[in-house]
Coordinates of C-alpha atoms in Angstrom, one line a residue:
X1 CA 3.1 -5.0 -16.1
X2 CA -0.3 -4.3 -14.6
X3 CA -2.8 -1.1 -15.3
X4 CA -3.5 0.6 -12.5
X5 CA -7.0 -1.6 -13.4
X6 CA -6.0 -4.6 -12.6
X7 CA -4.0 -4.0 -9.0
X8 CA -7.4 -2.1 -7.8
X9 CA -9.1 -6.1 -8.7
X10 CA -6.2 -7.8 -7.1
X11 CA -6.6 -5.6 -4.2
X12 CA -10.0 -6.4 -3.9
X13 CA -9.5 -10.1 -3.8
X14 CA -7.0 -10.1 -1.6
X15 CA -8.9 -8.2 0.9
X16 CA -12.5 -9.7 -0.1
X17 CA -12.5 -11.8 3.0
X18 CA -10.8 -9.6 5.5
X19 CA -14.0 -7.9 7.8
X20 CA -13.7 -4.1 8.4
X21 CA -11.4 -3.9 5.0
X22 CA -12.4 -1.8 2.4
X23 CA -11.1 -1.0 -1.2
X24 CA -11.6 2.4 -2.7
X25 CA -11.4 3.1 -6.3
X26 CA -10.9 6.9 -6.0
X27 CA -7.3 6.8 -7.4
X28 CA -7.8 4.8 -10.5
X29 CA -11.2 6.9 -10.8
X30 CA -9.6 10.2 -10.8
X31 CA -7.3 10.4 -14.1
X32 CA -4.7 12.4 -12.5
X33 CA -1.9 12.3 -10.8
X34 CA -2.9 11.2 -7.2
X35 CA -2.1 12.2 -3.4
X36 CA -2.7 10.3 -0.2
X37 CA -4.1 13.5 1.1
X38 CA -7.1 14.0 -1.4
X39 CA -7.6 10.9 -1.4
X40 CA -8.3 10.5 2.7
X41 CA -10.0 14.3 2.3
X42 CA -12.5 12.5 -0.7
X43 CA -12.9 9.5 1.7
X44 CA -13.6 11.2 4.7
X45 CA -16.2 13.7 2.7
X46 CA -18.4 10.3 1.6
X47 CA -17.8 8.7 5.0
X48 CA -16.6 10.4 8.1
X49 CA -15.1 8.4 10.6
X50 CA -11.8 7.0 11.5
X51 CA -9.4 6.1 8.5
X52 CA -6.4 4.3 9.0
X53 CA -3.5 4.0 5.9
X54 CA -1.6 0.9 6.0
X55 CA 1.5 1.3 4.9
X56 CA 5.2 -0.3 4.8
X57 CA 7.9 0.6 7.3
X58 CA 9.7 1.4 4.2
X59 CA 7.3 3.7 2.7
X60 CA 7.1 5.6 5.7
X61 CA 11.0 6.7 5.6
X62 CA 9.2 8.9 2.5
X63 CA 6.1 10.1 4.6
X64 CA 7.5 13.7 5.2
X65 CA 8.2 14.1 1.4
X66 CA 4.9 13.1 0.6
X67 CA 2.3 16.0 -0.2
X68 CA 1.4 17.8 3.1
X69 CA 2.2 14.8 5.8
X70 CA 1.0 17.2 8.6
X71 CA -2.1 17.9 7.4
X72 CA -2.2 13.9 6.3
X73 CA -1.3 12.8 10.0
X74 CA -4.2 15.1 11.1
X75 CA -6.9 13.4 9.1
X76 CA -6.1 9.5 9.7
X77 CA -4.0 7.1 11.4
X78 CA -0.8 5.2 10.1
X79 CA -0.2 1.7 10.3
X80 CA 2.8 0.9 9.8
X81 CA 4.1 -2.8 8.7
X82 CA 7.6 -3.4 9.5
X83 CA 10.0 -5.4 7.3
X84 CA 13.1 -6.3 6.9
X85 CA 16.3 -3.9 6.5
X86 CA 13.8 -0.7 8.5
X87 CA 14.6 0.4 11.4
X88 CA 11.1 2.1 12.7
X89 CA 12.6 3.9 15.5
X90 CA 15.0 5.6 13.3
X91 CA 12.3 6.3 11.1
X92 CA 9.9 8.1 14.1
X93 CA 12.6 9.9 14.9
X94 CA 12.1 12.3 12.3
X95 CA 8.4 13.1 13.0
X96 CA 7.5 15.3 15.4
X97 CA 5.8 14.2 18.3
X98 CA 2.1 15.2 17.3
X99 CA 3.0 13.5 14.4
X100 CA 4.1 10.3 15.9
X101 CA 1.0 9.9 18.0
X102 CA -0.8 9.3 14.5
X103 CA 1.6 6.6 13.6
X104 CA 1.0 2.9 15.1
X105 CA 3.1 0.0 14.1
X106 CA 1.2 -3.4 13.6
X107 CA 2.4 -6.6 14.5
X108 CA 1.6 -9.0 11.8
X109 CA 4.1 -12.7 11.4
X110 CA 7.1 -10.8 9.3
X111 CA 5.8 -11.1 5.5
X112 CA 9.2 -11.1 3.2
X113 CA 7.1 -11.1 0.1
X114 CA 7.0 -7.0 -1.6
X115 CA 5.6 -6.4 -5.1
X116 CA 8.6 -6.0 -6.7
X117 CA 10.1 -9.1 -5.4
X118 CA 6.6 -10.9 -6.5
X119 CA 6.7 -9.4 -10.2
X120 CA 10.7 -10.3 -10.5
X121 CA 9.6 -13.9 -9.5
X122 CA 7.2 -14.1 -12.1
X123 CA 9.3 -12.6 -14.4
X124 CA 12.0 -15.5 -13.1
X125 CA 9.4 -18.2 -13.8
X126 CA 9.3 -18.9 -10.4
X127 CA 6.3 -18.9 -8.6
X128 CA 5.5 -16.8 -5.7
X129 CA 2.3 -18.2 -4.9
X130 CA 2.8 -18.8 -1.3
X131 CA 3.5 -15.7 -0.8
X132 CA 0.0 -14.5 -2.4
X133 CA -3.9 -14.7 -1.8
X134 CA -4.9 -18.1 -4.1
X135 CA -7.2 -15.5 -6.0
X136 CA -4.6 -13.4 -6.5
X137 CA -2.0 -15.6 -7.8
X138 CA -4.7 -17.3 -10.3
X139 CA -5.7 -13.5 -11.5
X140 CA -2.1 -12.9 -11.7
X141 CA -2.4 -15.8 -14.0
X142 CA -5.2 -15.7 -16.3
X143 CA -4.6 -12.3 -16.7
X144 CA -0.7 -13.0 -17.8
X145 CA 0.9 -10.4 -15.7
X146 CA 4.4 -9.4 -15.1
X147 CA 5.6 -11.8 -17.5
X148 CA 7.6 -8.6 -19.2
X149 CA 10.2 -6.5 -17.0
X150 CA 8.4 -3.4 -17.1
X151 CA 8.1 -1.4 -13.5
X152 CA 4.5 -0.4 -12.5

């Protein structure tokens, strides 16, 4: 188990070297139940410009469930990470068009690593450090998380 706390820290170190990358704490911040869409509206309020989401292929199967995708797909870009067992295509297929043209798909070397395959490795005792940031995986570890089987 980690608080919401302490995956805002690890995202900030894995993404402390990575130019142009930016992590917000608006969500942990808030105290409430969160949406993607105030949370771009908040963003966009303090700095206008162009916003881009990063997001699984898998996560995007959801996206028209989410709290008002249109309006969302207005206000940003999606980038979308494929991974195994999605089929993006099939998942496009349900936007519609004007829609689409806010959704890109990034090509990044196939990454087979997810968080809950991570925290069930730990929980394992096996180690997923390779599939981590170093300053990650040693947070991960001084820290002592996802030693228990409780979801985040």
């Amino acid at each position: 188990f980690a608080t919401a706390y302490e995956r805002l820290q690890m995202c900030q170190l894995a993404t402390e070297n990575l130019p142009g990358m930016a992590v917000s704490d608006i969500e942990v911040s808030r105290g409430t139940k969160s949406y993607t869409i105030e949370t771009v509206e908040e963003i966009l309020m303090v700095k206008p410009g162009e916003l881009w989401v990063i997001m699984g292929a898998d996560a995007l199967e959801g996206l028209l469930e989410w709290k008002e995708p249109e309006r969302l797909l207005r206000l940003c870009r999606i980038a979308v990470v494929s991974r195994d067992g999605t089929n993006l295509d099939r998942s496009l297929s349900k936007f519609k068009e004007e829609m689409r043209d806010a959704i890109d798909e990034i090509s990044l070397p196939l990454h087979r690593a997810s968080s809950s395959q991570v925290r069930d490795d730990i929980f394992r005792d096996a180690t997923p450090e390779l599939m981590l940031e170093p300053s990650v995986w040693k947070y991960i570890q001084d820290k002592g998380l996802y030693r228990d089987k409780q979801e985040d």
